[in-house]
mmCIF file with all atom_site columns, C-alpha atoms in Angstrom:
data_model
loop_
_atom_site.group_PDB
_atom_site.id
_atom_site.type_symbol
_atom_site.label_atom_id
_atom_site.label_alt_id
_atom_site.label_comp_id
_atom_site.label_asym_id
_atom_site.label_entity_id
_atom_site.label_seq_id
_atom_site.pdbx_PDB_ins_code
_atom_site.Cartn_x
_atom_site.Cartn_y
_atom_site.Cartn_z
_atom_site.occupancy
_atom_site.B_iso_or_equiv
_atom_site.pdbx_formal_charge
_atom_site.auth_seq_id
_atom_site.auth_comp_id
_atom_site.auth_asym_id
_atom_site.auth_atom_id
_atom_site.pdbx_PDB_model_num
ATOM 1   C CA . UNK X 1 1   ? -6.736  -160.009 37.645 1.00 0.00 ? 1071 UNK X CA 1
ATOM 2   C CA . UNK X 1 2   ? -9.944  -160.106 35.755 1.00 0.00 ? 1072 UNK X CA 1
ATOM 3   C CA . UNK X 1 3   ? -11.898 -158.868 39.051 1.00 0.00 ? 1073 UNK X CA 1
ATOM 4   C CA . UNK X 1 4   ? -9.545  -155.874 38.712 1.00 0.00 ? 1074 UNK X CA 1
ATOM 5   C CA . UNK X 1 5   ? -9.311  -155.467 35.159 1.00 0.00 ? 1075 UNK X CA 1
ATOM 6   C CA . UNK X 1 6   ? -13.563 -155.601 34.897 1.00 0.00 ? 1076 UNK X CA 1
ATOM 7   C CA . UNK X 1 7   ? -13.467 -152.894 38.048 1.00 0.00 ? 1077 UNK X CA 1
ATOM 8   C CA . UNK X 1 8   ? -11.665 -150.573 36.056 1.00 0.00 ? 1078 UNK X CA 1
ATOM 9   C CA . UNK X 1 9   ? -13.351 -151.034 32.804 1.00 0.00 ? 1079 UNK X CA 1
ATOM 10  C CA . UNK X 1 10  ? -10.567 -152.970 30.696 1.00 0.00 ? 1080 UNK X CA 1
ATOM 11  C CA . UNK X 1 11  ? -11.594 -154.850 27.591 1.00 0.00 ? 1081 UNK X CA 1
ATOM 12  C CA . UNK X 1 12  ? -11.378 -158.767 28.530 1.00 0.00 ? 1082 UNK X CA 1
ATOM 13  C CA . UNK X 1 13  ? -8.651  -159.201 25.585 1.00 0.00 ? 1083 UNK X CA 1
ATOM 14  C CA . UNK X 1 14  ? -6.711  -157.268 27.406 1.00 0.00 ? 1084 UNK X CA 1
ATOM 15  C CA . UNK X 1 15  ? -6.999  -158.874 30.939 1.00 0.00 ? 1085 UNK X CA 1
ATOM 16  C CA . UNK X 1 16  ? -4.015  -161.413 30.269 1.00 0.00 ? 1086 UNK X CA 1
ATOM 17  C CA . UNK X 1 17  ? -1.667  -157.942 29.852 1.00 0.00 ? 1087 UNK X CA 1
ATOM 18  C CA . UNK X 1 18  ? -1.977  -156.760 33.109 1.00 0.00 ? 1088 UNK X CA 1
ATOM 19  C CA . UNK X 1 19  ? -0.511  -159.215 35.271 1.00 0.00 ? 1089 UNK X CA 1
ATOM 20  C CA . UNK X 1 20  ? 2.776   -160.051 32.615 1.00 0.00 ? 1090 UNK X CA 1
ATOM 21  C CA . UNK X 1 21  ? 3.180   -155.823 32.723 1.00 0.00 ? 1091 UNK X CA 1
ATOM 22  C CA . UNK X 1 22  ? 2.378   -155.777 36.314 1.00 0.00 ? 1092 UNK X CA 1
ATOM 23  C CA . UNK X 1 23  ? 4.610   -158.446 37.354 1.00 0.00 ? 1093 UNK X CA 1
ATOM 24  C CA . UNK X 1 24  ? 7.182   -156.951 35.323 1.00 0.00 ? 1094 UNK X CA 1
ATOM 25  C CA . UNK X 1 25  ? 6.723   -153.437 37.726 1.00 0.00 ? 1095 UNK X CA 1
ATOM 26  C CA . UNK X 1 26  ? 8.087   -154.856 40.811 1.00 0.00 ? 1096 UNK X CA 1
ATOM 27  C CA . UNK X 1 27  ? 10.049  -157.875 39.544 1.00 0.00 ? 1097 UNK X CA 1
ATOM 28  C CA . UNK X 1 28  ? 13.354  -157.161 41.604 1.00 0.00 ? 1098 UNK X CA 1
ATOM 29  C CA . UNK X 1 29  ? 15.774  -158.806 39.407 1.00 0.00 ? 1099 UNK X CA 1
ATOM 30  C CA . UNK X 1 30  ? 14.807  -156.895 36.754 1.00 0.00 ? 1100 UNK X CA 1
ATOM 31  C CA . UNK X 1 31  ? 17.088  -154.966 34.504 1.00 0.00 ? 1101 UNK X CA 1
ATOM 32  C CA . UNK X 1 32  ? 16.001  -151.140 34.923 1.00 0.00 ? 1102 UNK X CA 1
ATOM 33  C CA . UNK X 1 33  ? 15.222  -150.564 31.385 1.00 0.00 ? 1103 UNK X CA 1
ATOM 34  C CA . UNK X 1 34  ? 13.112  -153.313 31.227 1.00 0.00 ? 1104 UNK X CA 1
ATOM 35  C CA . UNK X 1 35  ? 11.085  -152.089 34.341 1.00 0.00 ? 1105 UNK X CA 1
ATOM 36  C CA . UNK X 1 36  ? 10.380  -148.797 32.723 1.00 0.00 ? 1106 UNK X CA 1
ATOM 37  C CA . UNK X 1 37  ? 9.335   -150.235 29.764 1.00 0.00 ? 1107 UNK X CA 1
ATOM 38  C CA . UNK X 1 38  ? 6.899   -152.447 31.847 1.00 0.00 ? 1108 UNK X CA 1
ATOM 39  C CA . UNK X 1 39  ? 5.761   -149.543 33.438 1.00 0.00 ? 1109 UNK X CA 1
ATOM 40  C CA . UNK X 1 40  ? 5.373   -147.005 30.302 1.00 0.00 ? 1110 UNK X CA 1
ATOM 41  C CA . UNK X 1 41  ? 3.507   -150.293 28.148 1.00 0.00 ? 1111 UNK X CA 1
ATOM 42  C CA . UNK X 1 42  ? 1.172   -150.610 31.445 1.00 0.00 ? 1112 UNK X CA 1
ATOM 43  C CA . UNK X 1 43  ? 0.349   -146.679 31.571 1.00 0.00 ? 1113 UNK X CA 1
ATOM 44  C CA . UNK X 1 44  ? 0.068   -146.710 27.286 1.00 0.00 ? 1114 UNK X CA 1
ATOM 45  C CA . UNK X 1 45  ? -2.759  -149.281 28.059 1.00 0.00 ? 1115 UNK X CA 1
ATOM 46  C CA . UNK X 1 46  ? -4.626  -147.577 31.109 1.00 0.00 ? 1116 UNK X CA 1
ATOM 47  C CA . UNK X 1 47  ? -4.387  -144.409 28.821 1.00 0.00 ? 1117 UNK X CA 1
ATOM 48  C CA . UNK X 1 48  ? -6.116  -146.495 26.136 1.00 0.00 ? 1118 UNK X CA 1
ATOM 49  C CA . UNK X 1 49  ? -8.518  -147.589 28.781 1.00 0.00 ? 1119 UNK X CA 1
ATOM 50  C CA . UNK X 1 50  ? -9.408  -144.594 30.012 1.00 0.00 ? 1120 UNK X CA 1
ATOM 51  C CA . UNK X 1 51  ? -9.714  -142.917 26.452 1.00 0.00 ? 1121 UNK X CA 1
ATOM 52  C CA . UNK X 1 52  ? -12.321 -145.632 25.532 1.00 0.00 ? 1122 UNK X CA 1
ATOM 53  C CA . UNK X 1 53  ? -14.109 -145.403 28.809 1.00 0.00 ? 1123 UNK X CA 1
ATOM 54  C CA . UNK X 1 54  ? -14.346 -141.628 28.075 1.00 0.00 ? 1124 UNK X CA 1
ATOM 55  C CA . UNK X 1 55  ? -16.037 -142.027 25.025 1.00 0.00 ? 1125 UNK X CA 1
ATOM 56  C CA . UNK X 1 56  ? -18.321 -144.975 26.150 1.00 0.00 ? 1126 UNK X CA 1
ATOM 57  C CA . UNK X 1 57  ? -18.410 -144.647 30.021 1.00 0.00 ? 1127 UNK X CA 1
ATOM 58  C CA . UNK X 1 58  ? -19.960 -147.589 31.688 1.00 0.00 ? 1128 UNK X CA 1
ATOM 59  C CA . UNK X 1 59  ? -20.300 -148.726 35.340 1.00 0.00 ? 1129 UNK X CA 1
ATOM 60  C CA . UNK X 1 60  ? -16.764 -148.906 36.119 1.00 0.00 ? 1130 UNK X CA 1
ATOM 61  C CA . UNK X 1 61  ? -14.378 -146.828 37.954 1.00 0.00 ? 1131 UNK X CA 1
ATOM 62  C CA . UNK X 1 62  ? -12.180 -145.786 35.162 1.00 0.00 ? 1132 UNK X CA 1
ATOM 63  C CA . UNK X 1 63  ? -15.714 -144.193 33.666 1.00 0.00 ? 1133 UNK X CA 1
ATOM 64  C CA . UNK X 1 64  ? -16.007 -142.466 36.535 1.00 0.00 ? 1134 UNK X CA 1
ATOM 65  C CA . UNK X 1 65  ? -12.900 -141.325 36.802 1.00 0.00 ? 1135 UNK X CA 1
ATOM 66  C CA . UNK X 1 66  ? -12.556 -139.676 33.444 1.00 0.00 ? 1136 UNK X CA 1
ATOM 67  C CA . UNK X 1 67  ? -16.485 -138.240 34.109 1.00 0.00 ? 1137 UNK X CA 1
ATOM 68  C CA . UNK X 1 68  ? -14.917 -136.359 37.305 1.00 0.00 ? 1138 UNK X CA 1
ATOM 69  C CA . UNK X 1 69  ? -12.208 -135.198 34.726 1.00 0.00 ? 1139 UNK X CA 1
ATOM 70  C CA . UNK X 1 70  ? -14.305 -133.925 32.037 1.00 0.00 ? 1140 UNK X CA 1
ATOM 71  C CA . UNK X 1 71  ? -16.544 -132.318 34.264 1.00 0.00 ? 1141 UNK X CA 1
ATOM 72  C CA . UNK X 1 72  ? -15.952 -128.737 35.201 1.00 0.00 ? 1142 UNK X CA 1
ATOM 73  C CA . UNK X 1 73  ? -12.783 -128.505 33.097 1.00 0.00 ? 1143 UNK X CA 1
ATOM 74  C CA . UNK X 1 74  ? -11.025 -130.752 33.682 1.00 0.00 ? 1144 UNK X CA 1
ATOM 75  C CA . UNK X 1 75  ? -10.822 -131.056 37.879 1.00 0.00 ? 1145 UNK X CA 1
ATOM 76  C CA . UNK X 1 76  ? -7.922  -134.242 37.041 1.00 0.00 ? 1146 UNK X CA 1
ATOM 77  C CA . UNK X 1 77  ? -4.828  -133.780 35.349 1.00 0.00 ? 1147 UNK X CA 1
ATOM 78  C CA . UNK X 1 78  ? -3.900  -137.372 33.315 1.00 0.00 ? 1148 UNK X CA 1
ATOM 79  C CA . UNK X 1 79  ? -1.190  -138.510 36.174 1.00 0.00 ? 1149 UNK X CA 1
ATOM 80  C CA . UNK X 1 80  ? -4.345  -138.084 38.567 1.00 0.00 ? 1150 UNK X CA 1
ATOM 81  C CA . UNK X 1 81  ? -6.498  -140.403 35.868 1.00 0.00 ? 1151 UNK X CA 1
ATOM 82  C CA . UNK X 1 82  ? -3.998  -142.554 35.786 1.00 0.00 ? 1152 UNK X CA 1
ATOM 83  C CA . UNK X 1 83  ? -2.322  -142.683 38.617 1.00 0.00 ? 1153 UNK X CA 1
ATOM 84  C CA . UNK X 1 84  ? -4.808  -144.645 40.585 1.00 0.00 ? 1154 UNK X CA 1
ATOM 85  C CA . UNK X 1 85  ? -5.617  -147.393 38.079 1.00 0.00 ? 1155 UNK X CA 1
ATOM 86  C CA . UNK X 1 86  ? -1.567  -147.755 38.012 1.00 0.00 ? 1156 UNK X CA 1
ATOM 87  C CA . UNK X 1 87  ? -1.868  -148.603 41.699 1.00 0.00 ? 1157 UNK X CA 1
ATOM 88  C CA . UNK X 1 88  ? -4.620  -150.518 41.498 1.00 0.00 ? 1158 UNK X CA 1
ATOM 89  C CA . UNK X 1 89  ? -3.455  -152.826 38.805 1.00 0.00 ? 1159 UNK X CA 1
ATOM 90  C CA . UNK X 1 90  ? 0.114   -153.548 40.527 1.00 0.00 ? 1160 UNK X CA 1
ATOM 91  C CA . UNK X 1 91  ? -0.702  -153.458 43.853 1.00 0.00 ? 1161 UNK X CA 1
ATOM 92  C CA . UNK X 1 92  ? -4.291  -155.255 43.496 1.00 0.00 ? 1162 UNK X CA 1
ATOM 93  C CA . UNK X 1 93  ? -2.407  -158.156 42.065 1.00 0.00 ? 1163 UNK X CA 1
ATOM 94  C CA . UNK X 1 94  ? 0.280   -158.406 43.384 1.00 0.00 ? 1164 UNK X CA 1
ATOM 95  C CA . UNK X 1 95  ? -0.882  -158.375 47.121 1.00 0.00 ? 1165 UNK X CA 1
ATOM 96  C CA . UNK X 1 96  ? -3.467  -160.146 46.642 1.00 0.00 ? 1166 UNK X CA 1
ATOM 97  C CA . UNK X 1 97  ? -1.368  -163.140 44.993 1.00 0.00 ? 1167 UNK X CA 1
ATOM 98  C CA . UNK X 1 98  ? 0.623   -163.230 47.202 1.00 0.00 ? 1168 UNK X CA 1
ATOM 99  C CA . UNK X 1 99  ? -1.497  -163.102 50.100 1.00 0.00 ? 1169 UNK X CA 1
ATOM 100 C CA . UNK X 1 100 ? -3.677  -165.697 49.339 1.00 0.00 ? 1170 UNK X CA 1
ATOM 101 C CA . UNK X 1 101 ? -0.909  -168.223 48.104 1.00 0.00 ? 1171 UNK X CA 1
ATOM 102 C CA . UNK X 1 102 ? 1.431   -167.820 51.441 1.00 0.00 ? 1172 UNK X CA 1
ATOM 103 C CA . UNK X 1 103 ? -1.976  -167.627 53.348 1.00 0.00 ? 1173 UNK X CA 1
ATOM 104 C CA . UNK X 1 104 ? -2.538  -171.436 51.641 1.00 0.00 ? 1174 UNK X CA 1
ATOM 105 C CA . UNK X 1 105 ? 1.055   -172.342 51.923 1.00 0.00 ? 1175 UNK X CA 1
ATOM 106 C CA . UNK X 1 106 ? 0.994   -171.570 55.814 1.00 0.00 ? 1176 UNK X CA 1
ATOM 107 C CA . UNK X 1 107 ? -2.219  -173.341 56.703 1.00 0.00 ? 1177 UNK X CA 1
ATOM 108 C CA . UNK X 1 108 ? -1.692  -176.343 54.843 1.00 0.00 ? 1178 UNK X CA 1
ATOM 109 C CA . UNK X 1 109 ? 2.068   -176.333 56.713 1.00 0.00 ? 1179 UNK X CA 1
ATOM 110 C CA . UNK X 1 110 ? 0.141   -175.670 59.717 1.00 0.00 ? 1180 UNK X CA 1
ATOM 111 C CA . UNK X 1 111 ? -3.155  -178.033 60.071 1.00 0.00 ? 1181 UNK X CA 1
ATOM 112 C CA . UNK X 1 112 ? -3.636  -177.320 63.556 1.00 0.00 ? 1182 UNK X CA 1
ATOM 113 C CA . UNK X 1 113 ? -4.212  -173.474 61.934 1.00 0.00 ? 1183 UNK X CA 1
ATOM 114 C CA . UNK X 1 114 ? -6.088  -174.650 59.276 1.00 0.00 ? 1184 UNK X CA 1
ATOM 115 C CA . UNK X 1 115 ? -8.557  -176.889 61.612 1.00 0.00 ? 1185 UNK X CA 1
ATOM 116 C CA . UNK X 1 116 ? -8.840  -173.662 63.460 1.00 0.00 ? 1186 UNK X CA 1
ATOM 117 C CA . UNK X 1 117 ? -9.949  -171.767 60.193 1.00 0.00 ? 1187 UNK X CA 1
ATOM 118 C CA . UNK X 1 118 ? -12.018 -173.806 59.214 1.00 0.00 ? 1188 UNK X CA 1
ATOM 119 C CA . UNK X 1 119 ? -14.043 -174.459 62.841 1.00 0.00 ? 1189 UNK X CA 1
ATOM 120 C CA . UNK X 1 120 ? -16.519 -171.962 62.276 1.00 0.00 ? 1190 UNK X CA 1
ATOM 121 C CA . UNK X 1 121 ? -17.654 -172.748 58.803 1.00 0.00 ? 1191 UNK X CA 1
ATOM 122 C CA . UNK X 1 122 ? -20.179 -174.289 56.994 1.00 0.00 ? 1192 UNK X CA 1
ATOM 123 C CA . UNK X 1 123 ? -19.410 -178.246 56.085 1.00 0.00 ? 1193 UNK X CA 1
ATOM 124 C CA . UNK X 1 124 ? -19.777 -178.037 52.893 1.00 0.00 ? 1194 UNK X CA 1
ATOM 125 C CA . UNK X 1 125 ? -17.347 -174.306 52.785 1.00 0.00 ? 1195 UNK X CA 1
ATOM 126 C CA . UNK X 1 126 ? -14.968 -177.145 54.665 1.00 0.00 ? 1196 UNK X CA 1
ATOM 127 C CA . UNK X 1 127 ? -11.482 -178.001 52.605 1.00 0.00 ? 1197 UNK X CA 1
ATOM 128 C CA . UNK X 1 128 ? -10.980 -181.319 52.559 1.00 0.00 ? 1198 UNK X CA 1
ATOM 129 C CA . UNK X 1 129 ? -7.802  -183.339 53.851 1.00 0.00 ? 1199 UNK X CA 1
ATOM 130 C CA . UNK X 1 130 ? -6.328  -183.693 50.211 1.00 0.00 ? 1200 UNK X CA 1
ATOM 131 C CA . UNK X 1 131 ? -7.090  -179.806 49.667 1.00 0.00 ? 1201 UNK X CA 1
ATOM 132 C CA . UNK X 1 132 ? -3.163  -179.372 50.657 1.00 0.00 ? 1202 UNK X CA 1
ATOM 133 C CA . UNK X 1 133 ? -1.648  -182.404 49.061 1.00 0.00 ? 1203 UNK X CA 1
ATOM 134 C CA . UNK X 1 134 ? 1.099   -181.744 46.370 1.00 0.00 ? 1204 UNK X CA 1
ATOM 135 C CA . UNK X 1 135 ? 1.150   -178.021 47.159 1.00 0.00 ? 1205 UNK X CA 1
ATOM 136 C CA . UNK X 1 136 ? 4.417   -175.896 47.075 1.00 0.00 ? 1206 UNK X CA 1
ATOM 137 C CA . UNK X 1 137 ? 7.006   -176.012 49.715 1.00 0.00 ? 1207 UNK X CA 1
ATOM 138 C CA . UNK X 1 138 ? 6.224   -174.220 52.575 1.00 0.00 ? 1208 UNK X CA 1
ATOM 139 C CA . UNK X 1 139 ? 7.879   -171.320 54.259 1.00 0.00 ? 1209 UNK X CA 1
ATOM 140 C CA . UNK X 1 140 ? 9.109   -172.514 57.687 1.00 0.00 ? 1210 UNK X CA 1
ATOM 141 C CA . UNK X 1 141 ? 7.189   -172.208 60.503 1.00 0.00 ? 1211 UNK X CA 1
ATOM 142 C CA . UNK X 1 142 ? 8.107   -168.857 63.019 1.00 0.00 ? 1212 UNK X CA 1
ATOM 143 C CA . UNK X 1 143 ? 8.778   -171.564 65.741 1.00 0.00 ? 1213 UNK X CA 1
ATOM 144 C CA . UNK X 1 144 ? 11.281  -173.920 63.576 1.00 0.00 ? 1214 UNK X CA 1
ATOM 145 C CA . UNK X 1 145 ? 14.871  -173.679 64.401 1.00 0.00 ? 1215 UNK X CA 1
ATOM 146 C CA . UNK X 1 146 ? 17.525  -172.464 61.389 1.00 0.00 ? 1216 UNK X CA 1
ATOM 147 C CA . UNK X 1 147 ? 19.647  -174.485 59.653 1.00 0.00 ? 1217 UNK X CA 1
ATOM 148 C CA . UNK X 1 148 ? 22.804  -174.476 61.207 1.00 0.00 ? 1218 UNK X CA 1
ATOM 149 C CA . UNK X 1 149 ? 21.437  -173.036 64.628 1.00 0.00 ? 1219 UNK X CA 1
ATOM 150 C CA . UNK X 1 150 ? 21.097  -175.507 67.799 1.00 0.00 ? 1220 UNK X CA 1
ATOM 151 C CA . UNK X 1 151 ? 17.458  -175.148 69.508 1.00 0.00 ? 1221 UNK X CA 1
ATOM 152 C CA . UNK X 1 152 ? 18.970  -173.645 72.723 1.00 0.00 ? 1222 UNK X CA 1
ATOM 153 C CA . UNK X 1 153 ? 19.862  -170.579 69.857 1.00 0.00 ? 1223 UNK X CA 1
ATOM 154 C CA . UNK X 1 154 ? 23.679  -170.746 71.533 1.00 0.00 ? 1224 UNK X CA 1
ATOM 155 C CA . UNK X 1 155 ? 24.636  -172.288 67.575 1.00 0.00 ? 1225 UNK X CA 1
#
């Protein structure tokens, strides 16, 4: 989150806000009210962001978003402001999370995969054979049989 949060121009003491509020977007079990609370709190602080990057633009993309907005009369009404740094903060982290840790989860379930990731890299880019050990639970492989279900699939 802080590669996002530094893309879009947020002050570092706020970094550790964005992925408790963004988590708190899509959680699915969430109780409705909470969600929109989540989501109004996250759009307060990108509205905070952006007025702060307004009055001391830098090199980040919230800078230049509210530069295309100032300029010309305003050419971006505020959802348009902040309706990409919204997107990019929940679906920057949460994709990416979750990419990377079932990408980890499946190679280390699957070291034939991982040997055949890792065959075209540099030794010392190379994870080693304890890289995997103690990780989570993996999910099972597409090949493995389901509880209950006989391998001929007939149950």
């Amino acid at each position: 989150m802080a590669v996002i949060g530094e893309l879009l121009g947020v002050d570092p003491a706020h970094h550790d806000r964005l992925p408790a509020l963004s988590e708190r977007v899509v959680a699915t079990g969430a109780d409705p009210g909470e969600t929109l609370s989540a989501h109004r709190a996250l759009l307060v602080l990108l509205g905070e962001v952006a007025e702060t990057r307004a009055a001391a633009p830098g090199g980040d993309l919230t800078s230049a978003l509210t530069t295309a907005r100032d300029e010309g009369g305003g050419r971006l009404a505020p959802a348009e402001l902040l309706g990409p740094l919204f997107l990019l903060v929940v679906a920057g982290h949460g994709t990416t999370l979750h990419l990377v840790t079932n990408a980890v989860r499946a190679l280390c379930s699957r070291r034939d995969q991982l040997a055949s990731s890792c065959a075209g890299m540099p030794p010392g880019a190379r994870p080693s054979r304890s890289s995997c050990a103690g990780t989570a639970p993996s999910a099972p492989s597409p090949s493995a049989t389901p509880p209950g279900a006989s391998a001929s699939g007939r149950g």
